[in-house]
Tab-separated table of C-alpha atoms in Angstrom:
chain	number	residue	atom	x	y	z
D	1	MET	CA	56.917	118.798	-173.360
D	2	LYS	CA	58.618	117.715	-176.526
D	3	ILE	CA	62.389	117.778	-175.969
D	4	ALA	CA	65.398	117.331	-178.245
D	5	ILE	CA	69.029	116.809	-177.264
D	6	ILE	CA	71.678	117.815	-179.806
D	7	HIS	CA	75.145	116.249	-179.664
D	8	GLU	CA	78.012	116.723	-182.119
D	9	TRP	CA	79.026	113.194	-183.075
D	10	LEU	CA	79.204	109.745	-181.548
D	11	ASP	CA	82.387	107.740	-182.097
D	12	SER	CA	83.483	106.824	-178.547
D	13	TYR	CA	82.246	106.945	-174.972
D	14	ALA	CA	84.354	109.827	-173.639
D	15	GLY	CA	83.937	113.033	-171.629
D	16	SER	CA	81.171	114.720	-173.623
D	17	GLU	CA	79.287	111.422	-173.843
D	18	ARG	CA	79.280	111.234	-170.050
D	19	VAL	CA	77.534	114.605	-170.057
D	20	LEU	CA	75.108	113.277	-172.659
D	21	GLU	CA	74.389	110.254	-170.453
D	22	GLN	CA	73.391	112.537	-167.577
D	23	LEU	CA	71.225	114.657	-169.878
D	24	PHE	CA	69.331	111.453	-170.693
D	25	ALA	CA	68.813	110.937	-166.946
D	26	ILE	CA	67.312	114.437	-166.674
D	27	PHE	CA	65.265	114.219	-169.898
D	28	PRO	CA	64.534	110.495	-170.411
D	29	ASP	CA	61.962	111.071	-173.174
D	30	ALA	CA	64.107	113.412	-175.277
D	31	ASP	CA	64.889	112.711	-178.928
D	32	LEU	CA	68.587	112.624	-179.825
D	33	HIS	CA	70.054	114.377	-182.880
D	34	VAL	CA	73.728	113.981	-183.859
D	35	VAL	CA	75.813	115.036	-186.852
D	36	CYS	CA	76.904	111.407	-187.288
D	37	ASP	CA	76.863	108.173	-185.308
D	38	PHE	CA	79.735	105.697	-185.537
D	39	LEU	CA	79.712	104.561	-181.921
D	40	PRO	CA	80.958	100.955	-181.530
D	41	GLN	CA	78.318	98.456	-180.495
D	42	GLY	CA	80.097	97.701	-177.222
D	43	GLU	CA	79.915	101.357	-176.118
D	44	ARG	CA	76.247	102.035	-176.908
D	45	GLY	CA	74.782	100.983	-173.577
D	46	PHE	CA	74.499	104.532	-172.224
D	47	LEU	CA	72.133	105.403	-175.115
D	48	GLY	CA	69.491	103.194	-173.502
D	49	GLY	CA	68.316	101.843	-176.853
D	50	ARG	CA	67.895	105.300	-178.406
D	51	VAL	CA	68.432	105.535	-182.149
D	52	PRO	CA	69.940	108.970	-182.916
D	53	ARG	CA	68.700	111.049	-185.823
D	54	THR	CA	71.737	111.811	-187.978
D	55	SER	CA	72.592	114.429	-190.603
D	56	PHE	CA	73.706	114.033	-194.219
D	57	ILE	CA	77.310	113.759	-192.950
D	58	GLN	CA	76.461	110.165	-191.987
D	59	ARG	CA	76.092	109.252	-195.674
D	60	LEU	CA	79.104	111.037	-197.152
D	61	PRO	CA	81.955	108.987	-198.654
D	62	ARG	CA	84.055	107.192	-196.026
D	63	ALA	CA	82.386	109.211	-193.291
D	64	ARG	CA	83.228	106.628	-190.641
D	65	GLN	CA	86.954	107.292	-191.074
D	66	TRP	CA	86.853	110.875	-192.340
D	67	PHE	CA	83.942	112.596	-190.583
D	68	ARG	CA	86.241	115.099	-188.836
D	69	TYR	CA	87.501	116.214	-192.257
D	70	TYR	CA	83.922	117.263	-193.013
D	71	LEU	CA	84.093	119.931	-190.294
D	72	GLY	CA	83.455	122.678	-192.850
D	73	LEU	CA	80.100	121.080	-193.692
D	74	MET	CA	78.963	120.540	-190.112
D	75	PRO	CA	77.424	124.018	-189.626
D	76	ILE	CA	75.146	123.284	-192.586
D	77	ALA	CA	74.428	119.820	-191.182
D	78	VAL	CA	73.207	121.004	-187.771
D	79	GLU	CA	71.160	123.781	-189.362
D	80	GLN	CA	69.216	121.146	-191.331
D	81	PHE	CA	67.706	119.563	-188.219
D	82	ASP	CA	64.012	120.464	-188.127
D	83	LEU	CA	63.347	121.375	-184.500
D	84	SER	CA	60.166	123.358	-185.099
D	85	GLY	CA	58.011	120.927	-183.110
D	86	TYR	CA	60.077	121.031	-179.927
D	87	ASP	CA	59.396	123.036	-176.771
D	88	LEU	CA	62.914	122.556	-175.369
D	89	VAL	CA	66.250	121.962	-177.108
D	90	VAL	CA	69.345	121.081	-175.060
D	91	SER	CA	72.641	121.046	-176.941
D	92	SER	CA	75.971	119.627	-175.752
D	93	SER	CA	78.535	121.538	-177.757
D	94	HIS	CA	82.276	121.800	-178.311
D	95	ALA	CA	82.027	122.644	-182.016
D	96	VAL	CA	78.719	123.040	-183.853
D	97	ALA	CA	75.812	121.640	-181.792
D	98	LYS	CA	74.906	125.006	-180.281
D	99	GLY	CA	74.309	126.330	-183.823
D	100	VAL	CA	70.992	124.541	-184.375
D	101	LEU	CA	68.121	126.727	-185.510
D	102	THR	CA	65.164	127.174	-183.136
D	103	GLY	CA	62.091	129.383	-183.270
D	104	PRO	CA	60.845	131.923	-180.705
D	105	GLY	CA	58.549	129.340	-179.091
D	106	THR	CA	61.442	126.973	-178.322
D	107	LEU	CA	63.818	127.335	-175.383
D	108	HIS	CA	67.401	126.435	-176.341
D	109	VAL	CA	69.813	125.688	-173.476
D	110	SER	CA	73.377	124.887	-174.537
D	111	TYR	CA	75.935	123.104	-172.372
D	112	VAL	CA	79.236	124.326	-173.793
D	113	HIS	CA	82.417	122.325	-173.292
D	114	SER	CA	84.331	125.031	-175.163
D	115	PRO	CA	84.002	127.451	-178.042
D	116	MET	CA	85.563	125.934	-181.174
D	117	ARG	CA	89.140	125.739	-179.848
D	118	TYR	CA	91.007	125.387	-183.142
D	119	ALA	CA	89.176	128.376	-184.650
D	120	TRP	CA	90.009	130.822	-181.862
D	121	ASP	CA	93.024	131.229	-179.572
D	122	LEU	CA	94.353	127.710	-180.196
D	123	GLN	CA	94.465	128.112	-183.990
D	124	HIS	CA	98.230	128.675	-184.116
D	125	GLN	CA	98.917	125.733	-181.787
D	126	TYR	CA	96.655	123.512	-183.918
D	127	LEU	CA	98.447	124.506	-187.129
D	128	ARG	CA	101.874	123.877	-185.562
D	129	GLN	CA	100.886	120.445	-184.292
D	130	ALA	CA	99.372	119.539	-187.674
D	131	ARG	CA	102.493	120.920	-189.426
D	132	MET	CA	100.370	123.220	-191.547
D	133	GLU	CA	101.901	126.580	-190.705
D	134	ARG	CA	102.981	127.098	-194.330
D	135	GLY	CA	102.144	125.942	-197.834
D	136	VAL	CA	98.939	125.537	-199.796
D	137	LYS	CA	97.348	123.155	-197.279
D	138	GLY	CA	98.107	125.592	-194.462
D	139	ALA	CA	96.606	128.517	-196.397
D	140	LEU	CA	93.422	126.524	-197.126
D	141	THR	CA	93.150	125.498	-193.490
D	142	ARG	CA	93.507	129.109	-192.319
D	143	TRP	CA	90.777	130.142	-194.745
D	144	LEU	CA	88.476	127.381	-193.469
D	145	LEU	CA	89.168	128.270	-189.830
D	146	SER	CA	88.432	131.926	-190.574
D	147	ARG	CA	85.025	130.948	-191.969
D	148	MET	CA	84.376	128.628	-189.027
D	149	ARG	CA	85.335	131.401	-186.599
D	150	ALA	CA	82.818	133.774	-188.172
D	151	TRP	CA	80.107	131.099	-188.017
D	152	ASP	CA	81.033	130.164	-184.442
D	153	PHE	CA	80.690	133.781	-183.332
D	154	ALA	CA	77.340	134.224	-185.118
D	155	SER	CA	75.902	130.938	-183.837
D	156	GLY	CA	77.031	131.767	-180.295
D	157	ALA	CA	74.039	134.141	-180.192
D	158	ARG	CA	71.527	131.350	-180.873
D	159	PRO	CA	71.162	129.622	-177.482
D	160	ASP	CA	68.851	131.358	-175.026
D	161	ILE	CA	70.874	130.101	-172.043
D	162	ILE	CA	74.508	128.965	-172.015
D	163	ALA	CA	76.053	126.729	-169.353
D	164	ALA	CA	79.868	126.580	-169.324
D	165	ASN	CA	81.731	123.592	-167.920
D	166	SER	CA	84.192	125.763	-165.940
D	167	ALA	CA	84.977	129.376	-165.106
D	168	TRP	CA	87.802	129.145	-167.658
D	169	ILE	CA	85.339	128.228	-170.421
D	170	ALA	CA	82.928	130.938	-169.255
D	171	GLU	CA	85.734	133.435	-169.836
D	172	ARG	CA	86.491	131.974	-173.273
D	173	ILE	CA	82.787	132.243	-174.151
D	174	ARG	CA	82.804	135.878	-173.030
D	175	LYS	CA	85.917	136.579	-175.095
D	176	SER	CA	84.857	134.666	-178.226
D	177	TRP	CA	81.089	135.214	-178.380
D	178	ARG	CA	80.547	138.218	-176.074
D	179	ARG	CA	78.018	136.115	-174.139
D	180	GLU	CA	77.536	135.523	-170.433
D	181	SER	CA	77.121	131.968	-169.160
D	182	VAL	CA	76.399	129.996	-166.001
D	183	VAL	CA	79.094	127.601	-164.763
D	184	VAL	CA	77.863	124.016	-164.378
D	185	HIS	CA	80.753	121.626	-163.829
D	186	PRO	CA	80.650	118.319	-165.735
D	187	PRO	CA	79.576	115.121	-163.957
D	188	VAL	CA	82.245	112.834	-162.521
D	189	ASP	CA	81.712	109.190	-161.513
D	190	LEU	CA	82.959	109.479	-157.949
D	191	GLU	CA	81.734	105.983	-157.041
D	192	GLY	CA	84.256	104.512	-159.478
D	193	PHE	CA	87.133	106.083	-157.523
D	194	PRO	CA	86.810	104.975	-153.882
D	195	PHE	CA	88.412	106.881	-151.018
D	196	GLN	CA	91.664	105.651	-149.519
D	197	ALA	CA	93.317	107.482	-146.636
D	198	ALA	CA	96.660	105.642	-146.697
D	199	LYS	CA	99.030	107.054	-149.340
D	200	GLY	CA	102.289	105.839	-150.827
D	201	ALA	CA	105.417	107.755	-151.787
D	202	ASP	CA	104.895	107.967	-155.576
D	203	TYR	CA	103.818	111.051	-157.484
D	204	VAL	CA	101.512	109.999	-160.318
D	205	VAL	CA	100.620	111.234	-163.795
D	206	ALA	CA	97.799	109.540	-165.732
D	207	SER	CA	97.034	111.022	-169.131
D	208	ARG	CA	96.997	110.652	-172.888
D	209	LEU	CA	100.477	111.533	-174.092
D	210	VAL	CA	99.630	114.409	-176.418
D	211	PRO	CA	101.529	117.721	-176.749
D	212	TYR	CA	99.312	120.068	-174.740
D	213	LYS	CA	99.285	117.750	-171.701
D	214	ARG	CA	102.987	118.611	-171.164
D	215	ILE	CA	103.924	115.251	-169.677
D	216	ASP	CA	107.448	115.900	-170.977
D	217	LEU	CA	107.661	118.918	-168.659
D	218	ILE	CA	106.664	116.786	-165.660
D	219	ALA	CA	109.207	114.094	-166.595
D	220	GLU	CA	111.979	116.670	-166.938
D	221	ALA	CA	111.110	118.237	-163.583
D	222	PHE	CA	111.262	114.902	-161.756
D	223	ARG	CA	114.473	113.946	-163.534
D	224	ARG	CA	115.902	116.975	-161.743
D	225	MET	CA	114.447	115.686	-158.423
D	226	PRO	CA	116.067	112.235	-158.195
D	227	ASP	CA	114.973	111.725	-154.588
D	228	ARG	CA	111.280	111.780	-155.588
D	229	ARG	CA	109.650	108.957	-157.528
D	230	LEU	CA	107.262	109.577	-160.455
D	231	VAL	CA	104.959	107.058	-162.168
D	232	ILE	CA	103.612	107.977	-165.626
D	233	ALA	CA	100.572	106.026	-166.877
D	234	GLY	CA	99.289	106.556	-170.398
D	235	ASP	CA	100.217	106.281	-174.051
D	236	GLY	CA	100.086	108.456	-177.131
D	237	PRO	CA	102.082	110.189	-179.856
D	238	GLU	CA	104.293	112.027	-177.346
D	239	MET	CA	105.744	108.823	-175.841
D	240	ALA	CA	109.146	109.299	-177.486
D	241	ARG	CA	109.364	112.903	-176.256
D	242	VAL	CA	108.372	111.853	-172.733
D	243	ARG	CA	110.999	109.091	-172.694
D	244	GLU	CA	113.604	111.574	-173.902
D	245	ALA	CA	112.645	114.030	-171.147
D	246	ALA	CA	112.878	111.279	-168.520
D	247	GLY	CA	116.260	110.168	-169.849
D	248	ASP	CA	117.847	107.416	-167.790
D	249	ALA	CA	116.394	108.678	-164.502
D	250	LYS	CA	115.943	105.759	-162.105
D	251	ASN	CA	113.185	107.578	-160.200
D	252	ILE	CA	110.768	107.739	-163.191
D	253	GLU	CA	108.666	104.749	-164.237
D	254	ILE	CA	106.757	104.938	-167.531
D	255	ARG	CA	104.078	102.241	-167.490
D	256	GLY	CA	102.235	103.053	-170.709
D	257	ARG	CA	98.527	102.324	-170.909
D	258	VAL	CA	97.084	100.696	-167.792
D	259	SER	CA	93.776	98.966	-167.044
D	260	GLN	CA	91.007	100.804	-165.234
D	261	PRO	CA	91.535	98.870	-161.957
D	262	ASP	CA	95.269	99.641	-162.112
D	263	LEU	CA	94.526	103.324	-162.785
D	264	VAL	CA	92.228	103.517	-159.757
D	265	ALA	CA	94.877	101.820	-157.603
D	266	LEU	CA	97.531	104.287	-158.816
D	267	LEU	CA	95.356	107.309	-158.043
D	268	ALA	CA	94.270	105.954	-154.670
D	269	THR	CA	97.810	105.349	-153.381
D	270	ALA	CA	99.563	108.360	-154.955
D	271	ARG	CA	101.286	110.910	-152.758
D	272	ALA	CA	99.936	113.501	-155.219
D	273	PHE	CA	98.496	113.641	-158.727
D	274	VAL	CA	100.510	115.954	-161.005
D	275	PHE	CA	98.811	117.899	-163.811
D	276	ALA	CA	100.620	120.381	-166.084
D	277	ALA	CA	98.081	121.036	-168.854
D	278	GLU	CA	95.850	124.008	-169.576
D	279	GLU	CA	92.627	122.002	-169.640
D	280	ASP	CA	89.020	123.106	-170.108
D	281	PHE	CA	88.114	121.255	-166.915
D	282	GLY	CA	90.161	118.148	-166.071
D	283	ILE	CA	88.038	115.208	-164.920
D	284	GLY	CA	91.163	113.208	-164.015
D	285	MET	CA	91.958	115.724	-161.274
D	286	VAL	CA	88.516	115.230	-159.706
D	287	GLU	CA	88.903	111.441	-159.901
D	288	ALA	CA	92.178	111.736	-157.977
D	289	GLN	CA	90.497	113.972	-155.375
D	290	ALA	CA	87.702	111.406	-155.034
D	291	CYS	CA	90.373	108.905	-153.973
D	292	GLY	CA	91.545	111.376	-151.333
D	293	THR	CA	94.676	112.268	-153.323
D	294	PRO	CA	96.059	115.841	-153.361
D	295	LEU	CA	96.796	117.721	-156.592
D	296	ILE	CA	99.793	119.615	-157.924
D	297	ALA	CA	98.416	121.451	-160.950
D	298	TYR	CA	99.153	124.249	-163.400
D	299	ALA	CA	97.167	127.326	-162.384
D	300	ARG	CA	95.220	127.813	-165.594
D	301	GLY	CA	92.048	126.287	-166.975
D	302	GLY	CA	89.759	124.034	-164.999
D	303	ALA	CA	92.375	123.385	-162.312
D	304	THR	CA	91.518	126.731	-160.730
D	305	ASP	CA	87.920	125.537	-160.275
D	306	ILE	CA	89.001	122.215	-158.780
D	307	VAL	CA	92.004	122.855	-156.539
D	308	GLN	CA	91.473	124.560	-153.196
D	309	PRO	CA	94.987	125.975	-152.693
D	310	ASP	CA	96.913	124.539	-149.738
D	311	THR	CA	93.785	122.641	-148.653
D	312	THR	CA	93.374	120.012	-151.408
D	313	GLY	CA	96.483	120.748	-153.453
D	314	VAL	CA	98.990	123.247	-154.821
D	315	LEU	CA	98.811	125.380	-157.971
D	316	PHE	CA	101.979	126.426	-159.829
D	317	PRO	CA	101.826	129.683	-161.811
D	318	HIS	CA	104.089	128.983	-164.786
D	319	GLN	CA	104.207	126.054	-167.217
D	320	THR	CA	107.919	125.493	-166.545
D	321	THR	CA	110.018	122.860	-164.812
D	322	GLU	CA	111.237	125.401	-162.259
D	323	SER	CA	107.693	126.372	-161.310
D	324	LEU	CA	106.665	122.722	-160.944
D	325	ILE	CA	109.742	121.902	-158.843
D	326	ASP	CA	108.897	124.822	-156.535
D	327	ALA	CA	105.310	123.528	-156.252
D	328	VAL	CA	106.454	120.019	-155.289
D	329	THR	CA	108.747	121.505	-152.641
D	330	ARG	CA	105.921	123.664	-151.291
D	331	PHE	CA	103.481	120.730	-151.342
D	332	GLU	CA	105.773	118.699	-149.109
D	333	THR	CA	105.585	121.363	-146.400
D	334	LEU	CA	101.787	121.069	-146.194
D	335	ALA	CA	99.582	118.638	-144.269
D	336	ILE	CA	96.767	118.034	-146.761
D	337	SER	CA	93.953	115.849	-145.491
D	338	PRO	CA	92.732	113.010	-147.749
D	339	GLU	CA	89.265	113.593	-146.291
D	340	ALA	CA	89.347	117.229	-147.437
D	341	CYS	CA	90.224	116.047	-150.956
D	342	ARG	CA	87.317	113.609	-151.024
D	343	ASP	CA	84.918	116.251	-149.694
D	344	ASN	CA	86.103	118.632	-152.415
D	345	ALA	CA	85.347	116.046	-155.106
D	346	GLN	CA	81.708	115.859	-153.995
D	347	ARG	CA	81.117	119.254	-155.644
D	348	PHE	CA	81.488	117.556	-159.033
D	349	SER	CA	79.262	114.497	-158.622
D	350	ARG	CA	76.715	113.346	-161.188
D	351	ASP	CA	73.906	114.193	-158.740
D	352	VAL	CA	75.148	117.781	-158.436
D	353	PHE	CA	75.362	118.104	-162.224
D	354	ARG	CA	71.813	116.799	-162.707
D	355	ASP	CA	70.418	119.077	-159.996
D	356	ARG	CA	72.113	122.175	-161.424
D	357	MET	CA	71.114	121.502	-165.027
D	358	ARG	CA	67.558	120.626	-164.047
D	359	SER	CA	67.227	123.837	-162.011
D	360	LEU	CA	68.749	125.925	-164.810
D	361	VAL	CA	66.228	124.601	-167.335
D	362	GLN	CA	63.248	124.804	-164.980
D	363	ASP	CA	64.034	128.407	-164.063
D	364	ALA	CA	64.385	129.355	-167.735
D	365	LEU	CA	61.082	127.659	-168.588
D	366	ALA	CA	59.323	129.343	-165.677
D	367	ALA	CA	60.634	132.736	-166.792
D	368	ARG	CA	58.953	132.100	-170.158
D	369	GLY	CA	55.729	130.929	-168.569
D	370	MET	CA	56.289	127.386	-169.869
D	371	ALA	CA	55.463	124.268	-167.852
D	372	ALA	CA	58.482	122.207	-166.821
């Protein structure tokens, strides 16, 4: 079979690129198409020597720095890929990749990280964070997002099969595109986070410090629990807000960015990993579980797929300090087994992801009478 993989853009080796890496393992002979490719040389190893086919976005003025500002042109860019010679197209999409054009003889399976967040229910949050709620720039951005929303809805009908990375995203797909999807959780490198049964006394947060992660909420909650120690690892634009929320609390340590070995050590020895964001999935939570570490997480988004309540962690229902404080108190009454946490993490391994995606594609091909 002739196979193509479609990916949005390459500029760093992050979560969606880890999915792409596993798609290469399933389809080693596939051609790769991307809107643009500005991946640093030191992060290209997972491509296995592949040279991606790029769109006209690659050649636009200052595209390396500004390619995200060309979002309005990206639907046109992906529609220019000529996929007429392919039997199977697999797209990895959080914006436009699922909008490629395929003919009736081509099976298109799309792995969807999310519908276009900033065009749908997160539009108002995006505009607030970008300080574009008013003025000419805000009006132009709303107009662009309205056009992108219409295109996103229309192009949501193009894949033959949709895989969602969590039940939360499956619901967003149903709401935004009126499509059903199959949940296939993203692959997590469990081997990089070894099990450790012995735990320390510290609660741990490890995250980029950006608004929606709500690290400030966690810091404020623990400031009000001076007998419990919190370690915050990570950096980002919300650092000042997080420091303000922590105040002069002696029980909160803000370490900033840490090395990978230090991160693994923090997760492995934590009493619990605390997570307050509404996340599409939340790979960091699975990495903590792989270390045998329980979770205290906000009960929305991917956390509801990951946490097994009272067995591998505790979910808190409201994104408030009071709700988190109640969850910490409840957690301390439980006897959560590190082994149960590690066993739970096995559901999200790279092997499980490859098996599920391979079966999904093979079943879809067989239903069409096509050879796998």
